[in-house]
mmCIF file of C-alpha atoms in Angstrom:
data_model
loop_
_atom_site.group_PDB
_atom_site.id
_atom_site.type_symbol
_atom_site.label_atom_id
_atom_site.label_comp_id
_atom_site.label_asym_id
_atom_site.label_seq_id
_atom_site.Cartn_x
_atom_site.Cartn_y
_atom_site.Cartn_z
ATOM 1 C CA MET N 1 94.337 115.080 86.769
ATOM 2 C CA GLU N 2 93.882 118.868 86.894
ATOM 3 C CA LYS N 3 91.756 120.571 84.347
ATOM 4 C CA VAL N 4 94.101 122.335 81.750
ATOM 5 C CA PRO N 5 93.189 125.710 80.210
ATOM 6 C CA LEU N 6 92.895 124.160 76.765
ATOM 7 C CA LEU N 7 89.577 124.005 75.021
ATOM 8 C CA ASN N 8 89.458 121.299 72.391
ATOM 9 C CA LYS N 9 87.017 120.050 69.692
ATOM 10 C CA LEU N 10 88.734 116.697 69.336
ATOM 11 C CA LYS N 11 85.571 114.758 69.975
ATOM 12 C CA GLU N 12 83.730 116.650 67.144
ATOM 13 C CA TYR N 13 86.412 115.906 64.644
ATOM 14 C CA ARG N 14 86.496 112.354 65.739
ATOM 15 C CA SER N 15 82.889 111.997 65.236
ATOM 16 C CA ASP N 16 83.135 113.647 61.767
ATOM 17 C CA LEU N 17 85.748 110.880 60.955
ATOM 18 C CA GLY N 18 83.395 108.178 62.215
ATOM 19 C CA ILE N 19 85.925 106.501 64.414
ATOM 20 C CA ASN N 20 85.812 105.585 68.165
ATOM 21 C CA GLN N 21 88.422 106.532 70.809
ATOM 22 C CA THR N 22 90.218 103.128 70.488
ATOM 23 C CA GLU N 23 90.756 103.590 66.725
ATOM 24 C CA MET N 24 91.755 107.179 67.164
ATOM 25 C CA GLY N 25 94.291 106.086 69.748
ATOM 26 C CA LYS N 26 95.632 103.479 67.498
ATOM 27 C CA LEU N 27 96.148 106.006 64.519
ATOM 28 C CA ALA N 28 97.865 108.509 67.023
ATOM 29 C CA GLY N 29 100.054 105.795 68.784
ATOM 30 C CA VAL N 30 98.438 106.360 72.179
ATOM 31 C CA SER N 31 95.947 104.485 74.305
ATOM 32 C CA ARG N 32 92.109 104.910 74.235
ATOM 33 C CA GLN N 33 92.386 106.230 77.767
ATOM 34 C CA THR N 34 94.671 109.208 76.576
ATOM 35 C CA ILE N 35 92.263 110.237 73.899
ATOM 36 C CA SER N 36 89.482 110.247 76.440
ATOM 37 C CA LEU N 37 91.502 112.412 78.713
ATOM 38 C CA ILE N 38 92.263 114.780 76.150
ATOM 39 C CA GLU N 39 88.631 115.059 75.041
ATOM 40 C CA ARG N 40 87.517 115.558 78.688
ATOM 41 C CA GLY N 41 90.116 118.421 78.988
ATOM 42 C CA ASP N 42 91.886 116.398 81.747
ATOM 43 C CA TYR N 43 95.203 116.090 79.895
ATOM 44 C CA SER N 44 97.111 118.520 77.690
ATOM 45 C CA PRO N 45 98.818 116.544 74.906
ATOM 46 C CA SER N 46 102.422 117.032 73.914
ATOM 47 C CA VAL N 47 103.119 119.119 70.723
ATOM 48 C CA THR N 48 104.016 115.857 68.856
ATOM 49 C CA LEU N 49 100.666 114.333 69.720
ATOM 50 C CA ALA N 50 98.726 117.476 69.015
ATOM 51 C CA LEU N 51 100.371 117.617 65.604
ATOM 52 C CA LYS N 52 99.593 113.937 64.958
ATOM 53 C CA LEU N 53 95.867 114.368 65.934
ATOM 54 C CA ALA N 54 95.603 117.384 63.741
ATOM 55 C CA LYS N 55 97.064 115.403 60.822
ATOM 56 C CA ILE N 56 94.574 112.510 61.422
ATOM 57 C CA CYS N 57 91.673 114.966 61.504
ATOM 58 C CA ARG N 58 93.108 116.767 58.559
ATOM 59 C CA VAL N 59 92.902 120.202 60.170
ATOM 60 C CA THR N 60 95.467 122.451 61.982
ATOM 61 C CA VAL N 61 96.291 122.131 65.635
ATOM 62 C CA GLU N 62 94.706 125.495 66.301
ATOM 63 C CA ASP N 63 91.487 124.160 64.786
ATOM 64 C CA ILE N 64 91.334 121.355 67.553
ATOM 65 C CA PHE N 65 92.881 123.088 70.422
ATOM 66 C CA GLU N 66 92.516 126.676 71.804
ATOM 67 C CA TYR N 67 94.218 128.029 74.819
ATOM 68 C CA GLU N 68 91.498 129.366 77.150
ATOM 69 C CA GLU N 69 93.467 132.585 77.954
ATOM 70 C CA ASP N 70 93.467 133.456 74.134
ATOM 71 C CA GLU N 71 89.700 133.954 74.382
ATOM 72 C CA ASP N 72 90.027 136.524 77.176
ATOM 73 C CA ASP N 73 92.942 138.269 75.115
ATOM 74 C CA GLU N 74 90.839 138.422 72.116
ATOM 75 C CA GLU N 75 87.953 140.188 74.172
ATOM 76 C CA MET K 1 109.315 141.379 99.428
ATOM 77 C CA LYS K 2 111.539 141.634 102.496
ATOM 78 C CA SER K 3 108.578 141.759 104.790
ATOM 79 C CA LYS K 4 107.263 138.631 103.179
ATOM 80 C CA LYS K 5 110.561 136.842 103.700
ATOM 81 C CA ARG K 6 110.706 137.936 107.285
ATOM 82 C CA ALA K 7 107.019 136.797 107.959
ATOM 83 C CA SER K 8 107.885 133.424 106.435
ATOM 84 C CA TYR K 9 110.936 133.055 108.720
ATOM 85 C CA LYS K 10 109.045 134.083 111.760
ATOM 86 C CA ASN K 11 106.280 131.377 110.929
ATOM 87 C CA GLY K 12 108.944 128.739 110.376
ATOM 88 C CA VAL K 13 110.524 129.595 113.793
ATOM 89 C CA ILE K 14 107.161 129.629 115.482
ATOM 90 C CA LYS K 15 106.353 126.224 113.918
ATOM 91 C CA MET K 16 109.586 124.547 114.964
ATOM 92 C CA PHE K 17 109.117 126.023 118.615
ATOM 93 C CA LEU K 18 105.604 124.564 118.709
ATOM 94 C CA LEU K 19 107.100 121.172 117.398
ATOM 95 C CA VAL K 20 109.624 121.147 120.237
ATOM 96 C CA ILE K 21 106.974 121.881 122.852
ATOM 97 C CA ILE K 22 104.708 119.120 121.484
ATOM 98 C CA GLY K 23 107.788 116.868 121.482
ATOM 99 C CA MET K 24 108.481 117.725 125.157
ATOM 100 C CA VAL K 25 104.841 117.052 126.178
ATOM 101 C CA ILE K 26 104.836 113.575 124.377
ATOM 102 C CA GLY K 27 108.171 112.677 125.705
ATOM 103 C CA GLY K 28 107.122 113.671 129.246
ATOM 104 C CA VAL K 29 103.842 111.665 128.886
ATOM 105 C CA THR K 30 105.599 108.640 127.397
ATOM 106 C CA GLY K 31 108.236 108.662 129.994
ATOM 107 C CA LYS K 32 105.654 108.937 132.808
ATOM 108 C CA LEU K 33 103.717 106.117 131.217
ATOM 109 C CA TYR K 34 106.908 103.976 130.912
ATOM 110 C CA PHE K 35 107.959 104.428 134.414
ATOM 111 C CA THR K 36 104.419 103.586 135.697
ATOM 112 C CA PHE K 37 103.582 100.670 133.249
ATOM 113 C CA GLY K 38 106.878 100.105 131.541
ATOM 114 C CA GLU K 39 107.801 96.703 133.089
ATOM 115 C CA ASN K 40 104.299 95.452 132.531
ATOM 116 C CA MET K 41 104.306 96.600 128.898
ATOM 117 C CA THR K 42 107.599 94.795 128.371
ATOM 118 C CA GLY K 43 106.090 91.679 129.858
ATOM 119 C CA VAL K 44 102.868 91.936 127.863
ATOM 120 C CA THR K 45 104.737 92.488 124.620
ATOM 121 C CA GLY K 46 107.024 89.497 125.302
ATOM 122 C CA SER K 47 104.018 87.310 126.182
ATOM 123 C CA PHE K 48 102.253 88.501 122.990
ATOM 124 C CA LEU K 49 105.368 87.407 120.897
ATOM 125 C CA VAL K 50 105.491 84.024 122.698
ATOM 126 C CA VAL K 51 101.788 83.562 121.705
ATOM 127 C CA ILE K 52 102.543 84.501 118.085
ATOM 128 C CA THR K 53 105.396 81.992 117.897
ATOM 129 C CA LYS K 54 103.189 79.195 119.265
ATOM 130 C CA ILE K 55 100.400 79.811 116.801
ATOM 131 C CA MET K 56 102.835 80.616 113.940
ATOM 132 C CA LEU K 57 101.788 77.626 111.927
ATOM 133 C CA PRO K 58 97.871 78.095 112.001
ATOM 134 C CA LEU K 59 98.436 81.762 111.543
ATOM 135 C CA LEU K 60 100.597 81.461 108.344
ATOM 136 C CA SER K 61 98.311 78.847 107.026
ATOM 137 C CA LEU K 62 95.315 81.274 107.469
ATOM 138 C CA ILE K 63 97.136 84.240 105.772
ATOM 139 C CA THR K 64 98.143 81.816 102.944
ATOM 140 C CA VAL K 65 94.537 80.724 102.519
ATOM 141 C CA ILE K 66 93.012 84.200 102.608
ATOM 142 C CA THR K 67 95.708 85.359 100.281
ATOM 143 C CA VAL K 68 94.910 82.629 97.788
ATOM 144 C CA LEU K 69 91.143 83.050 97.930
ATOM 145 C CA GLY K 70 91.384 86.836 97.832
ATOM 146 C CA GLY K 71 93.960 86.670 94.992
ATOM 147 C CA GLU K 72 91.799 84.416 92.959
ATOM 148 C CA TYR K 73 88.831 86.420 93.496
ATOM 149 C CA CYS K 74 90.450 89.600 92.377
ATOM 150 C CA TYR K 75 91.913 87.918 89.291
ATOM 151 C CA ASN K 76 88.564 86.540 88.275
ATOM 152 C CA ARG K 77 86.978 90.057 88.722
ATOM 153 C CA LEU K 78 89.755 91.592 86.618
ATOM 154 C CA LYS K 79 89.128 88.951 83.871
ATOM 155 C CA LYS K 80 85.565 90.044 83.706
ATOM 156 C CA ILE K 81 86.462 93.580 83.632
ATOM 157 C CA GLY K 82 88.916 92.845 80.872
ATOM 158 C CA VAL K 83 86.087 91.435 78.828
ATOM 159 C CA LYS K 84 84.010 94.500 79.403
ATOM 160 C CA ILE K 85 86.772 96.791 78.369
ATOM 161 C CA LEU K 86 87.188 94.965 75.067
ATOM 162 C CA GLU K 87 83.400 95.010 74.470
ATOM 163 C CA THR K 88 82.590 98.674 75.274
ATOM 164 C CA GLU K 89 83.623 101.866 73.625
ATOM 165 C CA ASP K 90 84.537 105.402 74.529
ATOM 166 C CA GLU K 91 82.980 107.058 77.722
ATOM 167 C CA GLU K 92 81.624 103.578 79.009
ATOM 168 C CA CYS K 93 85.065 102.124 78.697
ATOM 169 C CA ASP K 94 86.447 104.786 81.109
ATOM 170 C CA LYS K 95 84.372 103.302 83.892
ATOM 171 C CA TRP K 96 85.754 99.766 83.324
ATOM 172 C CA GLU K 97 89.284 100.911 83.053
ATOM 173 C CA TYR K 98 88.886 102.732 86.368
ATOM 174 C CA GLU K 99 87.566 99.343 87.772
ATOM 175 C CA GLU K 100 90.632 97.586 86.270
ATOM 176 C CA GLU K 101 92.953 100.053 87.973
ATOM 177 C CA ARG K 102 91.101 99.615 91.238
ATOM 178 C CA TRP K 103 91.040 95.856 91.303
ATOM 179 C CA GLY K 104 94.634 95.702 90.199
ATOM 180 C CA GLY K 105 95.515 97.925 93.132
ATOM 181 C CA ILE K 106 93.646 95.651 95.450
ATOM 182 C CA LEU K 107 95.312 92.555 94.110
ATOM 183 C CA VAL K 108 98.832 94.112 94.491
ATOM 184 C CA ASN K 109 98.118 95.478 97.930
ATOM 185 C CA LEU K 110 96.775 92.089 99.181
ATOM 186 C CA GLY K 111 99.972 90.449 97.974
ATOM 187 C CA VAL K 112 102.207 92.869 99.722
ATOM 188 C CA VAL K 113 100.212 92.836 103.091
ATOM 189 C CA SER K 114 100.249 89.082 103.023
ATOM 190 C CA GLN K 115 103.977 89.077 102.305
ATOM 191 C CA VAL K 116 104.742 91.510 105.207
ATOM 192 C CA LEU K 117 102.653 89.697 107.633
ATOM 193 C CA CYS K 118 104.265 86.376 106.704
ATOM 194 C CA PHE K 119 107.696 87.945 107.151
ATOM 195 C CA VAL K 120 106.812 89.365 110.594
ATOM 196 C CA ILE K 121 105.115 86.246 112.018
ATOM 197 C CA LEU K 122 107.856 83.931 110.754
ATOM 198 C CA SER K 123 110.468 86.186 112.153
ATOM 199 C CA THR K 124 109.170 85.685 115.835
ATOM 200 C CA GLY K 125 110.600 82.257 115.581
ATOM 201 C CA TYR K 126 113.292 82.734 113.008
ATOM 202 C CA SER K 127 116.275 82.722 115.251
ATOM 203 C CA ILE K 128 119.120 80.129 115.974
ATOM 204 C CA ARG K 129 118.389 80.503 119.659
ATOM 205 C CA TYR K 130 114.647 79.486 119.266
ATOM 206 C CA ILE K 131 115.549 76.675 116.895
ATOM 207 C CA GLN K 132 118.018 75.147 119.246
ATOM 208 C CA GLU K 133 116.019 75.700 122.471
ATOM 209 C CA VAL K 134 112.539 74.292 121.492
ATOM 210 C CA SER K 135 111.432 70.675 121.421
ATOM 211 C CA ASP K 136 111.638 68.571 118.191
ATOM 212 C CA GLN K 137 107.900 68.811 117.789
ATOM 213 C CA ARG K 138 108.207 72.580 117.777
ATOM 214 C CA ARG K 139 111.056 72.497 115.392
ATOM 215 C CA GLY K 140 108.986 70.275 112.987
ATOM 216 C CA GLN K 141 106.199 72.831 113.233
ATOM 217 C CA PHE K 142 108.585 75.748 112.398
ATOM 218 C CA LEU K 143 109.729 73.786 109.459
ATOM 219 C CA VAL K 144 106.246 73.415 108.180
ATOM 220 C CA SER K 145 105.685 77.127 108.783
ATOM 221 C CA CYS K 146 108.724 77.864 106.674
ATOM 222 C CA ILE K 147 107.329 75.649 103.833
ATOM 223 C CA ILE K 148 103.935 77.498 104.031
ATOM 224 C CA PHE K 149 105.707 80.927 104.012
ATOM 225 C CA ILE K 150 107.660 79.805 100.768
ATOM 226 C CA ILE K 151 104.297 78.594 99.259
ATOM 227 C CA CYS K 152 102.677 81.947 100.055
ATOM 228 C CA TYR K 153 105.593 83.930 98.670
ATOM 229 C CA PHE K 154 105.496 81.897 95.484
ATOM 230 C CA TYR K 155 101.772 82.319 95.082
ATOM 231 C CA ASN K 156 102.242 86.196 95.302
ATOM 232 C CA ALA K 157 104.999 86.180 92.771
ATOM 233 C CA ILE K 158 102.819 84.099 90.414
ATOM 234 C CA ALA K 159 99.704 86.274 91.199
ATOM 235 C CA GLN K 160 101.666 89.432 90.159
ATOM 236 C CA THR K 161 102.909 87.727 86.883
ATOM 237 C CA ARG K 162 99.401 86.612 86.093
ATOM 238 C CA TYR K 163 98.141 90.130 86.654
ATOM 239 C CA VAL K 164 100.673 91.574 84.339
ATOM 240 C CA LYS K 165 99.952 88.881 81.645
ATOM 241 C CA LEU K 166 96.235 89.750 81.994
ATOM 242 C CA VAL K 167 96.887 93.441 81.575
ATOM 243 C CA GLN K 168 98.927 92.756 78.538
ATOM 244 C CA LYS K 169 96.142 90.602 77.061
ATOM 245 C CA ILE K 170 93.580 93.437 77.577
ATOM 246 C CA HIS K 171 96.013 96.202 76.443
ATOM 247 C CA PRO K 172 98.309 94.343 73.839
ATOM 248 C CA GLU K 173 100.450 97.488 73.445
ATOM 249 C CA LYS K 174 101.941 96.924 76.754
ATOM 250 C CA GLN K 175 105.312 95.264 76.498
ATOM 251 C CA GLY K 176 107.674 93.517 78.765
ATOM 252 C CA ASP K 177 108.273 90.024 80.038
ATOM 253 C CA PRO K 178 107.657 89.995 83.791
ATOM 254 C CA PHE K 179 110.327 87.325 84.376
ATOM 255 C CA SER K 180 113.019 89.477 82.622
ATOM 256 C CA LYS K 181 115.444 91.891 84.450
ATOM 257 C CA GLY K 182 114.484 94.744 82.281
ATOM 258 C CA PHE K 183 110.638 94.362 82.662
ATOM 259 C CA GLN K 184 110.074 97.754 84.507
ATOM 260 C CA LYS K 185 111.830 99.636 81.779
ATOM 261 C CA GLU K 186 110.264 97.753 78.860
ATOM 262 C CA PHE K 187 106.795 98.292 80.569
ATOM 263 C CA LEU K 188 107.385 101.913 81.105
ATOM 264 C CA GLY K 189 108.596 102.376 77.637
ATOM 265 C CA SER K 190 105.454 100.850 76.180
ATOM 266 C CA CYS K 191 103.287 103.450 78.090
ATOM 267 C CA ASP K 192 102.148 106.551 76.292
ATOM 268 C CA GLU K 193 102.648 110.127 77.542
ATOM 269 C CA ALA K 194 99.525 110.416 79.633
ATOM 270 C CA GLU K 195 100.136 106.978 81.222
ATOM 271 C CA LYS K 196 103.772 108.006 81.981
ATOM 272 C CA GLU K 197 102.515 111.289 83.607
ATOM 273 C CA VAL K 198 100.223 109.177 86.013
ATOM 274 C CA ILE K 199 103.252 106.917 86.815
ATOM 275 C CA TYR K 200 105.579 109.928 87.505
ATOM 276 C CA LYS K 201 102.974 111.851 89.600
ATOM 277 C CA SER K 202 102.495 108.643 91.605
ATOM 278 C CA ALA K 203 106.101 108.029 92.007
ATOM 279 C CA TYR K 204 106.734 111.546 93.275
ATOM 280 C CA HIS K 205 103.762 111.333 95.634
ATOM 281 C CA THR K 206 105.255 108.206 96.963
ATOM 282 C CA TYR K 207 108.704 109.755 97.502
ATOM 283 C CA VAL K 208 107.116 112.692 99.458
ATOM 284 C CA MET K 209 105.094 110.262 101.560
ATOM 285 C CA MET K 210 108.097 108.059 102.271
ATOM 286 C CA GLN K 211 110.342 111.070 103.324
ATOM 287 C CA ARG K 212 107.703 112.042 105.949
ATOM 288 C CA THR K 213 107.057 108.434 107.057
ATOM 289 C CA ILE K 214 110.762 107.548 107.324
ATOM 290 C CA GLY K 215 111.454 110.579 109.455
ATOM 291 C CA ILE K 216 108.722 109.719 111.824
ATOM 292 C CA LEU K 217 109.903 106.115 111.983
ATOM 293 C CA LEU K 218 113.481 107.117 112.790
ATOM 294 C CA VAL K 219 112.165 109.019 115.965
ATOM 295 C CA ILE K 220 109.836 106.037 116.792
ATOM 296 C CA THR K 221 112.641 103.342 116.579
ATOM 297 C CA MET K 222 114.958 105.529 118.543
ATOM 298 C CA LEU K 223 112.358 105.980 121.328
ATOM 299 C CA LEU K 224 111.492 102.255 121.329
ATOM 300 C CA HIS K 225 115.342 101.513 121.771
ATOM 301 C CA LEU K 226 115.312 104.109 124.600
ATOM 302 C CA PHE K 227 112.473 102.626 126.422
ATOM 303 C CA PHE K 228 112.459 98.880 125.481
ATOM 304 C CA ASN K 229 116.039 98.341 124.324
ATOM 305 C CA THR K 230 114.968 96.976 121.017
ATOM 306 C CA GLY K 231 118.388 97.438 119.549
ATOM 307 C CA LEU K 232 120.115 99.681 117.213
ATOM 308 C CA LEU K 233 119.474 97.655 114.071
ATOM 309 C CA ALA K 234 115.940 99.113 113.466
ATOM 310 C CA VAL K 235 117.331 102.576 113.570
ATOM 311 C CA ILE K 236 120.201 101.782 111.222
ATOM 312 C CA VAL K 237 117.913 100.044 108.795
ATOM 313 C CA VAL K 238 115.442 102.961 108.708
ATOM 314 C CA GLY K 239 118.336 105.343 108.301
ATOM 315 C CA VAL K 240 119.730 103.414 105.545
ATOM 316 C CA ILE K 241 116.328 103.405 103.765
ATOM 317 C CA TYR K 242 116.103 107.139 104.219
ATOM 318 C CA LEU K 243 119.660 107.589 102.693
ATOM 319 C CA VAL K 244 118.866 105.272 99.750
ATOM 320 C CA SER K 245 115.624 107.038 98.880
ATOM 321 C CA THR K 246 116.962 110.525 99.179
ATOM 322 C CA PHE K 247 120.202 109.711 97.194
ATOM 323 C CA SER K 248 118.327 107.842 94.518
ATOM 324 C CA TYR K 249 116.002 110.837 93.977
ATOM 325 C CA THR K 250 118.675 113.496 93.834
ATOM 326 C CA HIS K 251 120.880 111.393 91.652
ATOM 327 C CA SER K 252 118.102 110.867 89.261
ATOM 328 C CA CYS K 253 117.280 114.555 89.118
ATOM 329 C CA VAL K 254 120.983 115.407 88.530
ATOM 330 C CA GLN K 255 121.241 112.740 85.714
ATOM 331 C CA LEU K 256 118.303 113.932 84.030
ATOM 332 C CA ARG K 257 119.326 117.606 84.199
ATOM 333 C CA LYS K 258 122.817 116.511 82.803
ATOM 334 C CA ARG K 259 121.317 114.877 79.919
ATOM 335 C CA LYS K 260 119.462 118.065 78.984
ATOM 336 C CA ILE K 261 122.636 120.065 78.712
ATOM 337 C CA SER K 262 125.006 117.352 77.006
#
């Protein structure tokens, strides 16, 4: 899988919730492997999945995911 | 923009010209080789096929034994990997899931290779002429070869089914009964978005590889017919496969696009 220009803090939020990737996957309706791919930055989730993950972590999508080019724009 | 287009056309023409020159060289060398050794090569090939037909029974038996032993080894390996996947978490699980994919691939490929070899070996004697011309003993051996072929074929089918069942045991979210007609659709439907992306990328890569391979095979079968009179059937079969794969892909693209606008 190619690296996507998407920074994410999913692992941090998942650790705060105290759940493992398998449990996160079950809550989001995806496999453990997909959660792992997202955390490693090897897969960019769909809008639906991103919203689901944000809801599980009780934060907004922008809190979890940041488009890398946005950082350059802000600078 | 125009100069880029012109450079691109120029490169394309040069590449085609080079391919024509390479084709001419290969054709010339092959022709020279054929007219020097051609009859001997035909003789050697014919003798080789006669030998294969004579040892068909032990050869098929050997392939079946290797297939069964290899298949069982891969299956047991997968079972152990499945246990590890269920026991481990997070990053450590990534390693085991990769091993699961790898050994699953080995199992599937082993089955396909054994099936293809069995088909090819059995085909050396699978003709009415052979069955009518040989002795009763040879005919009996051929019958036993057919039975072993069927056993090998059924083992491969069962091995694939067991593999699917094992995957469903490790990943209970995977749906589909391997014996049902709609299995592929159900299984794909139970995959999540990342898994589907892997499947789609692999399918496209396979399509591109097939287009290249089939093109080369068409030329090879035509050349073989030219030099060794192998018959038109091989050329037609490869041509049909080319047509089916291309039409299937373009039809699928059009249907998907149509769904988006309706």
